[in-house]
mmCIF file of C-alpha atoms and ligand atoms in Angstrom:
data_model
loop_
_atom_site.group_PDB
_atom_site.id
_atom_site.type_symbol
_atom_site.label_atom_id
_atom_site.label_comp_id
_atom_site.label_asym_id
_atom_site.label_seq_id
_atom_site.Cartn_x
_atom_site.Cartn_y
_atom_site.Cartn_z
ATOM 1 C CA MET A 1046 -17.932 112.681 -67.096
ATOM 2 C CA ALA A 1047 -20.698 114.568 -64.629
ATOM 3 C CA ARG A 1048 -19.156 111.978 -61.527
ATOM 4 C CA TYR A 1049 -15.372 113.195 -62.177
ATOM 5 C CA LEU A 1050 -16.544 117.124 -62.510
ATOM 6 C CA LYS A 1051 -16.951 117.966 -58.987
ATOM 7 C CA PRO A 1052 -13.947 116.065 -57.765
ATOM 8 C CA ALA A 1053 -11.862 117.779 -60.967
ATOM 9 C CA ILE A 1054 -12.858 121.297 -60.022
ATOM 10 C CA VAL A 1055 -12.126 121.047 -56.473
ATOM 11 C CA PHE A 1056 -8.433 119.484 -57.140
ATOM 12 C CA ALA A 1057 -8.253 122.424 -59.873
ATOM 13 C CA LEU A 1058 -9.383 124.515 -56.586
ATOM 14 C CA LEU A 1059 -6.660 123.551 -54.214
ATOM 15 C CA MET A 1060 -3.822 123.441 -56.640
ATOM 16 C CA PRO A 1061 -2.699 127.471 -56.041
ATOM 17 C CA TRP A 1062 -3.311 126.624 -52.419
ATOM 18 C CA CYS A 1063 -1.091 123.782 -52.257
ATOM 19 C CA TRP A 1064 1.446 125.632 -54.883
ATOM 20 C CA LEU A 1065 1.383 128.479 -51.826
ATOM 21 C CA ALA A 1066 1.749 126.189 -49.517
ATOM 22 C CA TYR A 1067 5.299 124.663 -51.100
ATOM 23 C CA ARG A 1068 6.105 128.688 -51.354
ATOM 24 C CA VAL A 1069 5.499 129.586 -48.166
ATOM 25 C CA TYR A 1070 7.835 126.140 -46.758
ATOM 26 C CA LEU A 1071 10.565 127.281 -49.268
ATOM 27 C CA GLU A 1072 10.441 130.983 -47.979
ATOM 28 C CA THR A 1073 10.067 129.864 -44.675
ATOM 29 C CA LEU A 1074 12.304 126.588 -43.563
ATOM 30 C CA GLN A 1075 14.404 126.524 -47.080
ATOM 31 C CA THR A 1076 16.014 128.413 -48.851
ATOM 32 C CA GLY A 1077 13.932 131.710 -48.173
ATOM 33 C CA ALA A 1078 13.224 132.549 -51.798
ATOM 34 C CA GLY A 1079 9.751 130.892 -52.463
ATOM 35 C CA LEU A 1080 7.940 134.119 -52.363
ATOM 36 C CA GLY A 1081 10.875 136.474 -54.560
ATOM 37 C CA ALA A 1082 12.243 139.221 -52.794
ATOM 38 C CA ASP A 1083 10.034 140.875 -50.786
ATOM 39 C CA PRO A 1084 7.733 137.832 -49.015
ATOM 40 C CA VAL A 1085 5.061 140.213 -48.475
ATOM 41 C CA GLU A 1086 4.704 141.946 -51.976
ATOM 42 C CA GLY A 1087 4.904 137.839 -53.346
ATOM 43 C CA LEU A 1088 2.141 137.179 -51.052
ATOM 44 C CA ILE A 1089 -0.252 139.616 -52.014
ATOM 45 C CA HIS A 1090 0.109 139.558 -55.531
ATOM 46 C CA TYR A 1091 -0.555 135.897 -55.400
ATOM 47 C CA LEU A 1092 -3.740 136.125 -53.569
ATOM 48 C CA GLY A 1093 -4.575 139.154 -56.389
ATOM 49 C CA GLU A 1094 -4.303 137.312 -59.057
ATOM 50 C CA TRP A 1095 -5.733 134.375 -58.345
ATOM 51 C CA SER A 1096 -8.725 136.113 -56.618
ATOM 52 C CA LEU A 1097 -9.691 137.380 -59.692
ATOM 53 C CA ILE A 1098 -9.258 133.886 -61.720
ATOM 54 C CA VAL A 1099 -11.263 132.379 -59.386
ATOM 55 C CA LEU A 1100 -13.748 134.976 -59.154
ATOM 56 C CA LEU A 1101 -14.193 135.302 -62.674
ATOM 57 C CA SER A 1102 -14.205 131.185 -63.187
ATOM 58 C CA ALA A 1103 -17.560 131.373 -60.284
ATOM 59 C CA PHE A 1104 -18.894 134.361 -62.879
ATOM 60 C CA SER A 1105 -18.337 131.923 -65.651
ATOM 61 C CA VAL A 1106 -20.227 129.152 -65.033
ATOM 62 C CA THR A 1107 -24.081 130.071 -65.747
ATOM 63 C CA PRO A 1108 -23.006 130.781 -69.399
ATOM 64 C CA LEU A 1109 -21.015 128.546 -69.609
ATOM 65 C CA SER A 1110 -23.189 125.747 -68.842
ATOM 66 C CA ARG A 1111 -25.961 127.150 -71.108
ATOM 67 C CA GLN A 1112 -23.458 127.421 -74.023
ATOM 68 C CA PHE A 1113 -22.568 123.881 -73.755
ATOM 69 C CA LYS A 1114 -25.166 122.337 -72.094
ATOM 70 C CA TRP A 1115 -23.292 121.810 -69.559
ATOM 71 C CA PRO A 1116 -25.932 121.850 -66.211
ATOM 72 C CA MET A 1117 -23.890 119.662 -64.047
ATOM 73 C CA LEU A 1118 -21.667 123.033 -63.942
ATOM 74 C CA ILE A 1119 -23.925 124.633 -62.112
ATOM 75 C CA ARG A 1120 -23.595 122.580 -59.393
ATOM 76 C CA SER A 1121 -19.883 123.639 -58.559
ATOM 77 C CA ARG A 1122 -21.389 127.717 -58.930
ATOM 78 C CA ARG A 1123 -21.570 127.534 -55.595
ATOM 79 C CA LEU A 1124 -18.295 126.338 -54.623
ATOM 80 C CA ILE A 1125 -16.390 128.208 -56.908
ATOM 81 C CA GLY A 1126 -17.632 131.340 -55.755
ATOM 82 C CA VAL A 1127 -16.970 130.739 -52.233
ATOM 83 C CA VAL A 1128 -12.921 129.355 -52.720
ATOM 84 C CA ALA A 1129 -13.003 133.058 -54.834
ATOM 85 C CA PHE A 1130 -14.579 135.294 -51.829
ATOM 86 C CA VAL A 1131 -11.712 133.009 -49.410
ATOM 87 C CA PHE A 1132 -8.923 134.066 -51.360
ATOM 88 C CA VAL A 1133 -10.212 137.759 -51.908
ATOM 89 C CA ALA A 1134 -10.663 137.054 -47.475
ATOM 90 C CA VAL A 1135 -7.094 136.098 -47.251
ATOM 91 C CA HIS A 1136 -4.949 138.627 -49.756
ATOM 92 C CA THR A 1137 -7.449 141.802 -47.766
ATOM 93 C CA LEU A 1138 -6.348 139.579 -44.546
ATOM 94 C CA VAL A 1139 -2.623 139.781 -45.315
ATOM 95 C CA PHE A 1140 -2.717 143.172 -46.362
ATOM 96 C CA ALA A 1141 -4.219 144.252 -42.914
ATOM 97 C CA ILE A 1142 -1.542 142.423 -41.013
ATOM 98 C CA PHE A 1143 1.381 143.085 -42.588
ATOM 99 C CA TYR A 1144 0.595 146.963 -44.634
ATOM 100 C CA ALA A 1145 -1.996 148.365 -41.894
ATOM 101 C CA GLU A 1146 -0.486 146.443 -38.747
ATOM 102 C CA LEU A 1147 -3.981 145.393 -37.765
ATOM 103 C CA LYS A 1148 -4.602 148.851 -37.082
ATOM 104 C CA TRP A 1149 -8.203 150.068 -37.570
ATOM 105 C CA SER A 1150 -7.161 153.117 -38.143
ATOM 106 C CA ILE A 1151 -4.175 152.502 -40.376
ATOM 107 C CA PHE A 1152 -6.625 149.870 -42.417
ATOM 108 C CA LEU A 1153 -9.425 152.479 -42.945
ATOM 109 C CA ARG A 1154 -7.278 155.372 -43.619
ATOM 110 C CA GLU A 1155 -5.387 153.239 -46.699
ATOM 111 C CA VAL A 1156 -9.170 152.235 -47.488
ATOM 112 C CA VAL A 1157 -10.523 155.965 -47.620
ATOM 113 C CA GLU A 1158 -7.037 157.524 -48.805
ATOM 114 C CA ARG A 1159 -6.431 154.817 -51.382
ATOM 115 C CA PRO A 1160 -9.127 154.794 -54.557
ATOM 116 C CA TYR A 1161 -7.975 151.444 -55.500
ATOM 117 C CA ILE A 1162 -7.859 150.392 -51.412
ATOM 118 C CA THR A 1163 -11.340 151.724 -51.761
ATOM 119 C CA LEU A 1164 -12.526 149.769 -55.057
ATOM 120 C CA GLY A 1165 -11.568 146.527 -53.672
ATOM 121 C CA MET A 1166 -12.897 147.122 -50.218
ATOM 122 C CA ALA A 1167 -16.594 147.592 -52.152
ATOM 123 C CA SER A 1168 -15.952 144.288 -54.062
ATOM 124 C CA VAL A 1169 -14.760 142.396 -51.036
ATOM 125 C CA VAL A 1170 -17.905 143.622 -48.917
ATOM 126 C CA ILE A 1171 -20.219 142.522 -51.927
ATOM 127 C CA LEU A 1172 -18.463 139.556 -51.586
ATOM 128 C CA MET A 1173 -18.881 138.762 -48.518
ATOM 129 C CA LEU A 1174 -23.099 139.353 -48.714
ATOM 130 C CA LEU A 1175 -23.076 137.249 -51.735
ATOM 131 C CA THR A 1176 -21.351 134.261 -50.020
ATOM 132 C CA LEU A 1177 -22.878 135.098 -46.143
ATOM 133 C CA THR A 1178 -26.454 134.075 -48.216
ATOM 134 C CA SER A 1179 -25.165 131.874 -50.816
ATOM 135 C CA THR A 1180 -26.907 128.620 -49.243
ATOM 136 C CA ARG A 1181 -30.409 126.856 -49.839
ATOM 137 C CA GLY A 1182 -31.848 128.354 -46.171
ATOM 138 C CA TRP A 1183 -31.387 132.364 -47.438
ATOM 139 C CA GLN A 1184 -32.307 131.186 -51.154
ATOM 140 C CA ARG A 1185 -35.780 130.126 -49.710
ATOM 141 C CA ARG A 1186 -35.266 132.759 -46.922
ATOM 142 C CA LEU A 1187 -35.081 135.574 -49.221
ATOM 143 C CA GLY A 1188 -37.421 134.029 -51.985
ATOM 144 C CA ARG A 1189 -37.163 136.546 -55.436
ATOM 145 C CA ARG A 1190 -35.116 138.961 -53.411
ATOM 146 C CA TRP A 1191 -31.908 136.677 -53.717
ATOM 147 C CA LYS A 1192 -31.802 136.711 -57.216
ATOM 148 C CA GLN A 1193 -31.507 140.378 -56.962
ATOM 149 C CA LEU A 1194 -29.171 140.421 -54.384
ATOM 150 C CA HIS A 1195 -27.100 138.405 -56.451
ATOM 151 C CA ARG A 1196 -26.928 140.699 -59.681
ATOM 152 C CA TRP A 1197 -24.451 142.930 -56.973
ATOM 153 C CA VAL A 1198 -21.934 140.045 -58.913
ATOM 154 C CA TYR A 1199 -22.450 142.188 -61.823
ATOM 155 C CA LEU A 1200 -20.767 145.536 -59.714
ATOM 156 C CA ALA A 1201 -18.354 142.848 -57.455
ATOM 157 C CA VAL A 1202 -16.582 141.943 -61.216
ATOM 158 C CA PRO A 1203 -15.949 145.717 -62.463
ATOM 159 C CA LEU A 1204 -15.001 146.491 -59.180
ATOM 160 C CA ALA A 1205 -12.242 144.360 -58.662
ATOM 161 C CA LEU A 1206 -10.952 144.793 -62.625
ATOM 162 C CA LEU A 1207 -10.518 148.177 -61.749
ATOM 163 C CA HIS A 1208 -8.616 147.976 -59.002
ATOM 164 C CA LEU A 1209 -6.600 146.218 -60.850
ATOM 165 C CA LEU A 1210 -6.038 148.916 -63.357
ATOM 166 C CA TRP A 1211 -5.556 151.779 -60.572
ATOM 167 C CA LEU A 1212 -2.454 149.725 -59.210
ATOM 168 C CA ARG A 1213 -0.926 149.014 -62.143
ATOM 169 C CA LYS A 1214 2.049 151.538 -63.085
ATOM 170 C CA ASP A 1215 2.259 149.225 -66.572
ATOM 171 C CA GLY A 1216 2.210 146.125 -67.750
ATOM 172 C CA TYR A 1217 -1.669 145.884 -68.541
ATOM 173 C CA THR A 1218 -1.911 142.957 -70.612
ATOM 174 C CA ASP A 1219 -3.058 140.332 -67.772
ATOM 175 C CA VAL A 1220 -5.849 143.261 -66.591
ATOM 176 C CA PHE A 1221 -6.638 143.728 -70.967
ATOM 177 C CA ILE A 1222 -7.666 139.634 -70.332
ATOM 178 C CA TYR A 1223 -9.005 139.258 -67.274
ATOM 179 C CA SER A 1224 -11.458 142.383 -68.869
ATOM 180 C CA LEU A 1225 -12.098 140.794 -72.156
ATOM 181 C CA TRP A 1226 -13.216 137.495 -70.244
ATOM 182 C CA ALA A 1227 -15.596 139.330 -67.570
ATOM 183 C CA ALA A 1228 -16.576 141.230 -70.901
ATOM 184 C CA VAL A 1229 -17.497 137.624 -73.238
ATOM 185 C CA MET A 1230 -19.664 136.471 -69.991
ATOM 186 C CA ALA A 1231 -21.274 139.242 -69.600
ATOM 187 C CA ALA A 1232 -22.535 139.594 -73.020
ATOM 188 C CA GLU A 1233 -24.092 136.193 -72.778
ATOM 189 C CA ARG A 1234 -25.413 136.930 -70.026
ATOM 190 C CA ILE A 1235 -27.485 140.290 -71.331
ATOM 191 C CA HIS A 1236 -27.920 138.268 -74.936
ATOM 192 C CA HIS A 1237 -29.643 135.535 -72.555
ATOM 193 C CA TRP A 1238 -32.177 138.140 -70.921
ATOM 194 C CA ARG A 1239 -32.743 139.991 -73.811
ATOM 195 C CA GLY A 1240 -33.454 136.753 -75.568
ATOM 196 C CA GLY A 1241 -36.026 135.555 -72.909
ATOM 197 C CA ARG A 1242 -37.699 139.263 -72.392
ATOM 198 C CA ARG A 1243 -38.253 138.841 -76.319
ATOM 199 C CA GLU A 1244 -39.764 135.183 -76.027
ATOM 200 C CA LYS A 1245 -41.525 136.732 -72.927
ATOM 201 C CA GLN A 1246 -43.847 139.441 -75.615
ATOM 202 C CA SER A 1247 -44.304 137.477 -77.943
ATOM 203 C CA ARG A 1248 -46.118 134.579 -75.467
ATOM 204 C CA LEU A 1249 -48.235 138.008 -73.971
ATOM 205 C CA ALA A 1250 -48.816 138.855 -77.527
ATOM 206 C CA LYS A 1251 -50.079 135.914 -78.834
ATOM 207 C CA ALA A 1252 -52.236 135.264 -75.500
ATOM 208 C CA SER A 1253 -53.822 139.002 -76.328
ATOM 209 C CA VAL A 1254 -54.697 137.617 -80.066
ATOM 210 C CA SER A 1255 -56.182 134.450 -78.876
ATOM 211 C CA ILE A 1256 -58.362 136.876 -76.517
HETATM 212 C C1 HEM B 42 -12.477 141.346 -55.589
HETATM 213 C C2 HEM B 42 -11.832 141.849 -54.893
HETATM 214 C C3 HEM B 42 -9.830 142.175 -55.162
HETATM 215 C C4 HEM B 42 -9.128 141.574 -55.916
HETATM 216 C C5 HEM B 42 -10.545 140.557 -57.094
HETATM 217 C C6 HEM B 42 -7.800 141.650 -55.938
HETATM 218 C C7 HEM B 42 -7.018 141.766 -57.304
HETATM 219 C C8 HEM B 42 -5.783 141.781 -57.248
HETATM 220 C C9 HEM B 42 -4.938 141.981 -58.032
HETATM 221 C C10 HEM B 42 -5.171 141.110 -59.452
HETATM 222 C C11 HEM B 42 -3.476 142.075 -57.642
HETATM 223 C C12 HEM B 42 -2.817 142.642 -58.531
HETATM 224 C C13 HEM B 42 -1.847 141.184 -58.365
HETATM 225 C C14 HEM B 42 -0.343 141.629 -58.874
HETATM 226 O O1 HEM B 42 0.342 142.788 -59.330
HETATM 227 O O2 HEM B 42 0.131 140.687 -59.516
HETATM 228 C C15 HEM B 42 -3.561 143.239 -56.316
HETATM 229 C C16 HEM B 42 -3.154 143.596 -55.501
HETATM 230 C C17 HEM B 42 -3.317 144.411 -54.461
HETATM 231 N N1 HEM B 42 -4.024 144.007 -53.535
HETATM 232 FE FE1 HEM B 42 -6.241 143.467 -54.467
HETATM 233 N N2 HEM B 42 -7.865 142.787 -54.935
HETATM 234 C C18 HEM B 42 -9.485 142.856 -54.176
HETATM 235 C C19 HEM B 42 -9.129 143.148 -53.000
HETATM 236 C C20 HEM B 42 -8.397 144.052 -52.720
HETATM 237 C C21 HEM B 42 -8.548 144.552 -51.140
HETATM 238 C C22 HEM B 42 -9.979 144.439 -50.534
HETATM 239 C C23 HEM B 42 -7.027 145.280 -50.499
HETATM 240 C C24 HEM B 42 -6.834 145.797 -49.385
HETATM 241 C C25 HEM B 42 -7.976 146.360 -48.368
HETATM 242 C C26 HEM B 42 -6.368 144.569 -51.484
HETATM 243 C C27 HEM B 42 -4.990 144.803 -51.475
HETATM 244 C C28 HEM B 42 -4.470 145.002 -52.392
HETATM 245 C C29 HEM B 42 -3.070 145.142 -52.846
HETATM 246 C C30 HEM B 42 -1.726 146.223 -51.756
HETATM 247 C C31 HEM B 42 -2.049 144.621 -53.877
HETATM 248 C C32 HEM B 42 -0.947 145.278 -54.234
HETATM 249 C C33 HEM B 42 -0.276 146.637 -54.672
HETATM 250 C C34 HEM B 42 0.842 146.527 -55.446
HETATM 251 O O3 HEM B 42 1.414 145.807 -55.725
HETATM 252 O O4 HEM B 42 1.317 148.595 -55.177
HETATM 253 N N3 HEM B 42 -6.642 143.968 -52.776
HETATM 254 N N4 HEM B 42 -5.449 142.564 -56.093
#
């Protein structure tokens, strides 16, 4: 079972890209309707949805591996996190090419003037930092600070959710589902953290009694 887990995850992560390639193929070479009535909007929405789904999947790895006692899942955490960043980066790139016409002045103006872009960009910057420092080399170099730095994911996830909430004008069902998903995973982490603290306090109390 453990042997097939990583290939299964790689396969699952490749599927949305294959589907996107097929839709782009239809759009450009075939019927011209692969990405919907507005292809750029279709592309940015598709990449945005998958950015969030893969980001939340990466955020779920630790709680799930703990609750279901699947330590081998942890080995795929970095891979899922990196793919989440690739989705977000391409989503941002599509914005930079088609909305900002690759002009820094337009891009920066959008970041400053549109709150939902500001929130999305803040999340992207954090995720970029986490991706760049996700290697073993950086883990060794940063030592204890590595864990502290990677806690910034607790900010990146709500910022991404706020980005979606802010840009939506109606139809909040998916926002609710994504937020519930993030909240359940955050609750598990808090529960685990509090359990760890209680254990540490009782160990300290026992040690002081024996002295
Ligand atoms: C972690 C970062 C981000 C995530 C998870 C994310 C996710 C999403 C999602 C889920 C949507 C809505 C898709 C839909 O309605 O079907 C969306 C739309 C969009 N995002 Fe992002 N996004 C992120 C960052 C950014 C950044 C940095 C930019 C621009 C610089 C950006 C630009 C847009 C635009 C222009 C739309 C479409 C808005 C509209 O329909 O009016 N996003 N994003």
